[in-house]
Amino acid sequence: MSSQTRLTKAYKEAKRVSFTKKDKFILFSDCHRGDSSFADDFANNRNIYFHALQHYYKEGFTYIELGDGDELWENLFFKDIFEANKNVYMLLQQFFNNNRLHMIYGNHDMVYRNQNVVKKTLSEYFDQRKGEKIPLFPNIKFHEGIVLKNTDNDNQELFLTHGHQADFMNYVGWKINRFLVRILWKPLQVWGIKDPTSPAKNYIELIKVERRIKKWIAENNNKITITGHTHRPRFPSPSENALHYFNDGSCVHPRSITGIEIENGAIALIKWFIDTKEDGTLQIKKEYLEGPANLEDYK
């Protein structure tokens, strides 16, 4: 099965979600939530991510995670990730309980395509203080793709997926790469040796992945497509000559996280980061990297 066929399959089998200008979405991916060990890239940005997520919850946004939320290659047990990031999962639970949470799996949490694994892993957690199991995300489902249908704009479609469909070894050969990361690259990471299995750290592979995704977009009526996987933010111009390929970046950039907002019928690439006030105290700020641009201009 080619990368084009895999992307087409993800699109055809995607969950369909209708929305209007009144709806608000925040898209993050590649959080790689870990166990707070030396190899946990998410740990450095946990407070930024939590602050941003609190903001979006209070403002009525729906959260869509485009894969690689949990780092299940480097970590054998979800319970270790949960204990290290319990406040994050309790906040995600609030989104879930308000029907404002949609989850897509990526290559690092590929096991979530198996509903039995999802049920066993995420349905409940053990509360040590109460000494009993507490519901976490009962009956939650992970999808390979989600299609947002803009009912205010002639059912314009936004195709959301992780993007590893365009990466053979991270889709078909993901178990091999998972083995290499667990056994070899995680111990070497402390020495600053980069993982060559990741397109985010392998520029040649990154370009190949983007080229394959763009080829699929070009062959599918320039459909608006939003992915993660490469960790490289992308935001095209709404001009007729541009391919409508978006990438929300990641939550493991040095000292910042990036994502994509959809609000009031417009789309924007945003960054949350730590900044210094004039008095020397630190604050977490948001800035627009690109946009907002009206979705109706992407034709």
Tab-separated table of C-alpha atoms in Angstrom:
chain	number	residue	atom	x	y	z
A	1	MET	CA	0.000	0.000	0.000
A	2	SER	CA	1.499	3.340	-1.084
A	3	SER	CA	1.548	6.520	0.997
A	4	GLN	CA	-1.139	7.959	-1.303
A	5	THR	CA	-3.381	4.956	-0.705
A	6	ARG	CA	-2.810	5.141	3.056
A	7	LEU	CA	-3.763	8.832	3.123
A	8	THR	CA	-6.853	8.165	1.003
A	9	LYS	CA	-7.886	5.356	3.342
A	10	ALA	CA	-7.472	7.637	6.373
A	11	TYR	CA	-9.600	10.292	4.679
A	12	LYS	CA	-12.384	7.930	3.622
A	13	GLU	CA	-12.599	6.279	7.050
A	14	ALA	CA	-12.272	9.541	8.988
A	15	LYS	CA	-14.767	10.657	11.591
A	16	ARG	CA	-16.951	13.491	10.194
A	17	VAL	CA	-17.575	16.520	12.420
A	18	SER	CA	-19.718	19.459	11.261
A	19	PHE	CA	-18.958	22.977	12.451
A	20	THR	CA	-19.952	26.615	11.953
A	21	LYS	CA	-18.357	29.989	12.650
A	22	LYS	CA	-19.647	29.709	16.208
A	23	ASP	CA	-17.417	26.677	16.882
A	24	LYS	CA	-13.852	26.996	18.121
A	25	PHE	CA	-11.080	24.407	17.823
A	26	ILE	CA	-7.495	24.189	19.040
A	27	LEU	CA	-5.260	21.641	17.340
A	28	PHE	CA	-2.086	20.375	18.998
A	29	SER	CA	0.004	17.325	18.152
A	30	ASP	CA	3.289	15.647	18.988
A	31	CYS	CA	3.103	16.345	22.698
A	32	HIS	CA	5.047	13.136	23.393
A	33	ARG	CA	3.907	13.205	27.008
A	34	GLY	CA	6.460	11.161	28.940
A	35	ASP	CA	7.428	10.056	32.432
A	36	SER	CA	9.517	13.135	33.388
A	37	SER	CA	12.755	11.191	32.925
A	38	PHE	CA	15.855	12.609	31.217
A	39	ALA	CA	14.484	11.560	27.825
A	40	ASP	CA	11.105	13.271	28.294
A	41	ASP	CA	11.007	16.180	25.818
A	42	PHE	CA	7.525	17.199	26.957
A	43	ALA	CA	8.608	17.870	30.552
A	44	ASN	CA	10.259	21.181	29.629
A	45	ASN	CA	7.022	22.534	28.129
A	46	ARG	CA	4.473	20.930	30.449
A	47	ASN	CA	3.580	24.177	32.221
A	48	ILE	CA	3.220	26.073	28.924
A	49	TYR	CA	0.970	23.345	27.528
A	50	PHE	CA	-1.154	23.164	30.690
A	51	HIS	CA	-1.595	26.935	30.794
A	52	ALA	CA	-2.600	27.038	27.111
A	53	LEU	CA	-5.042	24.165	27.577
A	54	GLN	CA	-6.632	25.904	30.571
A	55	HIS	CA	-7.117	29.003	28.428
A	56	TYR	CA	-8.815	27.050	25.647
A	57	TYR	CA	-11.058	25.181	28.072
A	58	LYS	CA	-12.261	28.406	29.699
A	59	GLU	CA	-12.839	29.990	26.281
A	60	GLY	CA	-15.042	27.122	25.072
A	61	PHE	CA	-12.690	25.568	22.499
A	62	THR	CA	-12.870	21.945	21.409
A	63	TYR	CA	-9.501	20.190	21.653
A	64	ILE	CA	-8.322	17.984	18.786
A	65	GLU	CA	-5.043	16.119	19.239
A	66	LEU	CA	-3.432	15.093	15.950
A	67	GLY	CA	-1.439	12.113	17.180
A	68	ASP	CA	1.650	11.315	19.241
A	69	GLY	CA	0.004	12.688	22.343
A	70	ASP	CA	1.414	9.962	24.592
A	71	GLU	CA	5.016	8.816	24.197
A	72	LEU	CA	4.459	5.070	24.048
A	73	TRP	CA	7.694	4.189	22.284
A	74	GLU	CA	10.095	5.312	24.986
A	75	ASN	CA	7.718	4.359	27.827
A	76	LEU	CA	6.381	0.869	28.423
A	77	PHE	CA	3.572	1.794	30.809
A	78	PHE	CA	0.949	4.521	30.486
A	79	LYS	CA	0.604	4.680	34.273
A	80	ASP	CA	4.097	6.221	34.483
A	81	ILE	CA	3.085	8.898	31.964
A	82	PHE	CA	-0.183	9.498	33.795
A	83	GLU	CA	1.469	9.976	37.181
A	84	ALA	CA	3.991	12.419	35.704
A	85	ASN	CA	1.238	14.481	34.013
A	86	LYS	CA	-1.838	13.903	36.158
A	87	ASN	CA	-2.915	17.561	36.091
A	88	VAL	CA	-2.850	17.482	32.281
A	89	TYR	CA	-5.024	14.369	32.095
A	90	MET	CA	-7.479	15.766	34.621
A	91	LEU	CA	-7.861	18.820	32.388
A	92	LEU	CA	-8.240	16.661	29.275
A	93	GLN	CA	-10.906	14.772	31.202
A	94	GLN	CA	-12.881	18.005	31.561
A	95	PHE	CA	-12.798	18.465	27.762
A	96	PHE	CA	-13.914	14.837	27.383
A	97	ASN	CA	-16.784	15.167	29.868
A	98	ASN	CA	-18.034	18.220	27.955
A	99	ASN	CA	-17.883	16.429	24.563
A	100	ARG	CA	-15.076	18.750	23.446
A	101	LEU	CA	-12.294	16.217	22.904
A	102	HIS	CA	-11.302	14.410	19.685
A	103	MET	CA	-8.242	12.183	19.497
A	104	ILE	CA	-6.178	10.992	16.526
A	105	TYR	CA	-3.417	8.422	16.892
A	106	GLY	CA	0.069	8.793	15.436
A	107	ASN	CA	3.044	6.488	15.118
A	108	HIS	CA	4.196	6.914	18.748
A	109	ASP	CA	0.730	6.019	20.054
A	110	MET	CA	-0.173	3.663	17.212
A	111	VAL	CA	-1.363	1.079	19.758
A	112	TYR	CA	-4.439	3.278	20.260
A	113	ARG	CA	-5.820	2.149	16.897
A	114	ASN	CA	-6.755	-1.010	18.824
A	115	GLN	CA	-9.919	-0.189	20.772
A	116	ASN	CA	-9.176	-2.951	23.276
A	117	VAL	CA	-5.861	-1.291	24.137
A	118	VAL	CA	-7.589	2.088	24.456
A	119	LYS	CA	-10.216	0.636	26.785
A	120	LYS	CA	-7.657	-1.161	28.933
A	121	THR	CA	-5.304	1.832	29.102
A	122	LEU	CA	-7.503	4.925	29.282
A	123	SER	CA	-10.907	3.950	30.667
A	124	GLU	CA	-9.887	4.358	34.295
A	125	TYR	CA	-7.016	5.012	36.650
A	126	PHE	CA	-6.188	3.954	40.192
A	127	ASP	CA	-6.546	6.731	42.753
A	128	GLN	CA	-4.015	5.959	45.483
A	129	ARG	CA	-5.613	8.384	47.941
A	130	LYS	CA	-9.060	6.808	47.614
A	131	GLY	CA	-7.705	3.317	47.052
A	132	GLU	CA	-10.030	2.632	44.130
A	133	LYS	CA	-10.318	2.899	40.373
A	134	ILE	CA	-11.762	6.133	38.975
A	135	PRO	CA	-13.155	6.681	35.439
A	136	LEU	CA	-10.782	8.610	33.185
A	137	PHE	CA	-11.917	8.479	29.529
A	138	PRO	CA	-14.561	5.728	29.426
A	139	ASN	CA	-15.476	4.646	25.881
A	140	ILE	CA	-13.112	7.162	24.275
A	141	LYS	CA	-12.197	6.417	20.657
A	142	PHE	CA	-9.085	7.280	18.692
A	143	HIS	CA	-9.286	7.881	14.955
A	144	GLU	CA	-6.794	7.795	12.112
A	145	GLY	CA	-8.388	10.890	10.637
A	146	ILE	CA	-11.078	13.485	11.267
A	147	VAL	CA	-12.848	15.576	8.630
A	148	LEU	CA	-14.241	18.913	9.775
A	149	LYS	CA	-17.135	19.971	7.533
A	150	ASN	CA	-17.704	23.726	7.388
A	151	THR	CA	-21.481	24.067	7.030
A	152	ASP	CA	-21.158	27.859	6.697
A	153	ASN	CA	-19.048	27.451	3.568
A	154	ASP	CA	-20.725	24.873	1.309
A	155	ASN	CA	-19.510	21.960	3.489
A	156	GLN	CA	-15.859	22.845	2.913
A	157	GLU	CA	-13.713	20.008	4.299
A	158	LEU	CA	-10.640	20.136	6.522
A	159	PHE	CA	-8.854	16.786	6.646
A	160	LEU	CA	-6.998	16.186	9.915
A	161	THR	CA	-4.556	13.316	10.396
A	162	HIS	CA	-1.165	12.705	11.962
A	163	GLY	CA	0.750	12.456	8.684
A	164	HIS	CA	2.777	9.303	9.329
A	165	GLN	CA	0.855	7.678	6.479
A	166	ALA	CA	3.443	9.364	4.241
A	167	ASP	CA	6.304	7.764	6.182
A	168	PHE	CA	6.714	4.038	5.451
A	169	MET	CA	8.891	3.094	8.436
A	170	ASN	CA	6.733	5.068	10.870
A	171	TYR	CA	3.496	3.554	9.571
A	172	VAL	CA	4.172	0.074	8.217
A	173	GLY	CA	7.415	-0.458	10.133
A	174	TRP	CA	6.460	1.369	13.325
A	175	LYS	CA	7.142	-1.646	15.554
A	176	ILE	CA	10.720	-1.820	14.289
A	177	ASN	CA	11.231	1.882	14.948
A	178	ARG	CA	9.636	1.547	18.378
A	179	PHE	CA	12.100	-1.223	19.239
A	180	LEU	CA	15.055	0.884	18.088
A	181	VAL	CA	13.896	3.900	20.096
A	182	ARG	CA	13.345	1.898	23.293
A	183	ILE	CA	16.541	-0.127	23.143
A	184	LEU	CA	18.993	2.188	21.397
A	185	TRP	CA	18.037	5.836	20.962
A	186	LYS	CA	16.456	6.569	24.348
A	187	PRO	CA	19.691	5.789	26.267
A	188	LEU	CA	21.737	7.726	23.713
A	189	GLN	CA	19.437	10.755	23.879
A	190	VAL	CA	21.085	11.872	27.122
A	191	TRP	CA	24.300	12.320	25.119
A	192	GLY	CA	22.550	14.517	22.555
A	193	ILE	CA	22.508	11.897	19.795
A	194	LYS	CA	19.475	12.454	17.582
A	195	ASP	CA	16.996	9.736	16.696
A	196	PRO	CA	17.234	9.133	12.913
A	197	THR	CA	13.870	7.332	12.877
A	198	SER	CA	12.105	10.665	13.456
A	199	PRO	CA	11.477	13.003	10.505
A	200	ALA	CA	11.511	15.855	13.022
A	201	LYS	CA	15.231	15.190	13.533
A	202	ASN	CA	16.046	13.985	10.032
A	203	TYR	CA	15.659	16.813	7.518
A	204	ILE	CA	15.894	14.579	4.452
A	205	GLU	CA	13.043	12.407	5.692
A	206	LEU	CA	11.041	15.480	6.674
A	207	ILE	CA	11.166	16.831	3.118
A	208	LYS	CA	10.147	13.443	1.701
A	209	VAL	CA	7.148	13.202	4.038
A	210	GLU	CA	5.977	16.720	3.195
A	211	ARG	CA	6.386	16.069	-0.531
A	212	ARG	CA	4.194	12.944	-0.363
A	213	ILE	CA	1.482	14.730	1.610
A	214	LYS	CA	1.515	17.637	-0.835
A	215	LYS	CA	1.224	15.179	-3.730
A	216	TRP	CA	-1.914	13.717	-2.143
A	217	ILE	CA	-3.370	17.209	-1.631
A	218	ALA	CA	-2.668	18.158	-5.250
A	219	GLU	CA	-4.399	14.995	-6.474
A	220	ASN	CA	-7.438	15.569	-4.230
A	221	ASN	CA	-8.684	18.982	-5.345
A	222	ASN	CA	-6.275	20.894	-3.089
A	223	LYS	CA	-8.170	19.745	-0.010
A	224	ILE	CA	-7.229	21.588	3.174
A	225	THR	CA	-5.069	19.092	5.056
A	226	ILE	CA	-3.686	19.573	8.556
A	227	THR	CA	-1.073	17.202	9.978
A	228	GLY	CA	1.618	16.915	12.612
A	229	HIS	CA	4.416	14.310	12.635
A	230	THR	CA	7.266	16.387	11.186
A	231	HIS	CA	7.148	18.966	14.034
A	232	ARG	CA	7.629	21.703	11.410
A	233	PRO	CA	4.836	24.323	11.438
A	234	ARG	CA	3.375	25.051	8.006
A	235	PHE	CA	0.773	27.647	7.057
A	236	PRO	CA	0.028	28.204	3.366
A	237	SER	CA	-1.228	31.346	1.725
A	238	PRO	CA	-4.911	31.230	0.701
A	239	SER	CA	-3.876	32.104	-2.866
A	240	GLU	CA	-5.007	29.814	-5.670
A	241	ASN	CA	-1.428	28.735	-6.450
A	242	ALA	CA	-0.621	27.439	-2.947
A	243	LEU	CA	-1.174	23.866	-1.834
A	244	HIS	CA	-3.371	23.857	1.249
A	245	TYR	CA	-0.971	21.965	3.506
A	246	PHE	CA	-0.977	22.960	7.179
A	247	ASN	CA	1.133	21.562	10.000
A	248	ASP	CA	0.531	22.487	13.631
A	249	GLY	CA	4.167	21.886	14.626
A	250	SER	CA	4.609	20.269	18.028
A	251	CYS	CA	4.568	20.749	21.787
A	252	VAL	CA	8.257	19.871	22.165
A	253	HIS	CA	9.902	22.867	20.533
A	254	PRO	CA	12.627	24.410	22.703
A	255	ARG	CA	10.784	26.608	25.237
A	256	SER	CA	7.559	26.837	23.219
A	257	ILE	CA	4.603	24.957	21.755
A	258	THR	CA	2.779	25.610	18.495
A	259	GLY	CA	-0.733	24.782	17.348
A	260	ILE	CA	-3.544	25.766	15.033
A	261	GLU	CA	-6.644	27.686	16.086
A	262	ILE	CA	-9.931	27.696	14.186
A	263	GLU	CA	-12.286	30.432	15.351
A	264	ASN	CA	-14.903	32.730	13.781
A	265	GLY	CA	-14.473	31.014	10.424
A	266	ALA	CA	-10.736	31.734	10.368
A	267	ILE	CA	-7.585	29.677	10.857
A	268	ALA	CA	-4.321	30.722	12.506
A	269	LEU	CA	-0.938	29.284	13.479
A	270	ILE	CA	-0.129	30.210	17.069
A	271	LYS	CA	2.749	29.856	19.527
A	272	TRP	CA	2.710	29.766	23.330
A	273	PHE	CA	6.008	30.570	25.028
A	274	ILE	CA	7.650	31.893	28.178
A	275	ASP	CA	8.478	35.596	28.119
A	276	THR	CA	10.035	38.016	30.599
A	277	LYS	CA	8.225	41.048	31.957
A	278	GLU	CA	10.017	44.341	32.519
A	279	ASP	CA	10.300	43.567	36.225
A	280	GLY	CA	12.076	40.289	35.502
A	281	THR	CA	9.186	37.958	36.309
A	282	LEU	CA	8.180	35.283	33.845
A	283	GLN	CA	4.876	34.948	32.043
A	284	ILE	CA	3.367	32.617	29.438
A	285	LYS	CA	2.233	34.424	26.302
A	286	LYS	CA	0.522	33.600	23.029
A	287	GLU	CA	1.387	35.112	19.684
A	288	TYR	CA	0.163	34.622	16.139
A	289	LEU	CA	2.813	33.242	13.804
A	290	GLU	CA	0.520	33.262	10.757
A	291	GLY	CA	-3.051	34.392	10.183
A	292	PRO	CA	-5.835	34.496	11.110
A	293	ALA	CA	-6.937	33.824	7.523
A	294	ASN	CA	-10.548	33.274	6.476
A	295	LEU	CA	-11.293	29.655	5.645
A	296	GLU	CA	-13.560	30.755	2.807
A	297	ASP	CA	-10.477	32.148	1.015
A	298	TYR	CA	-9.035	28.626	0.686
A	299	LYS	CA	-10.741	27.503	-2.501
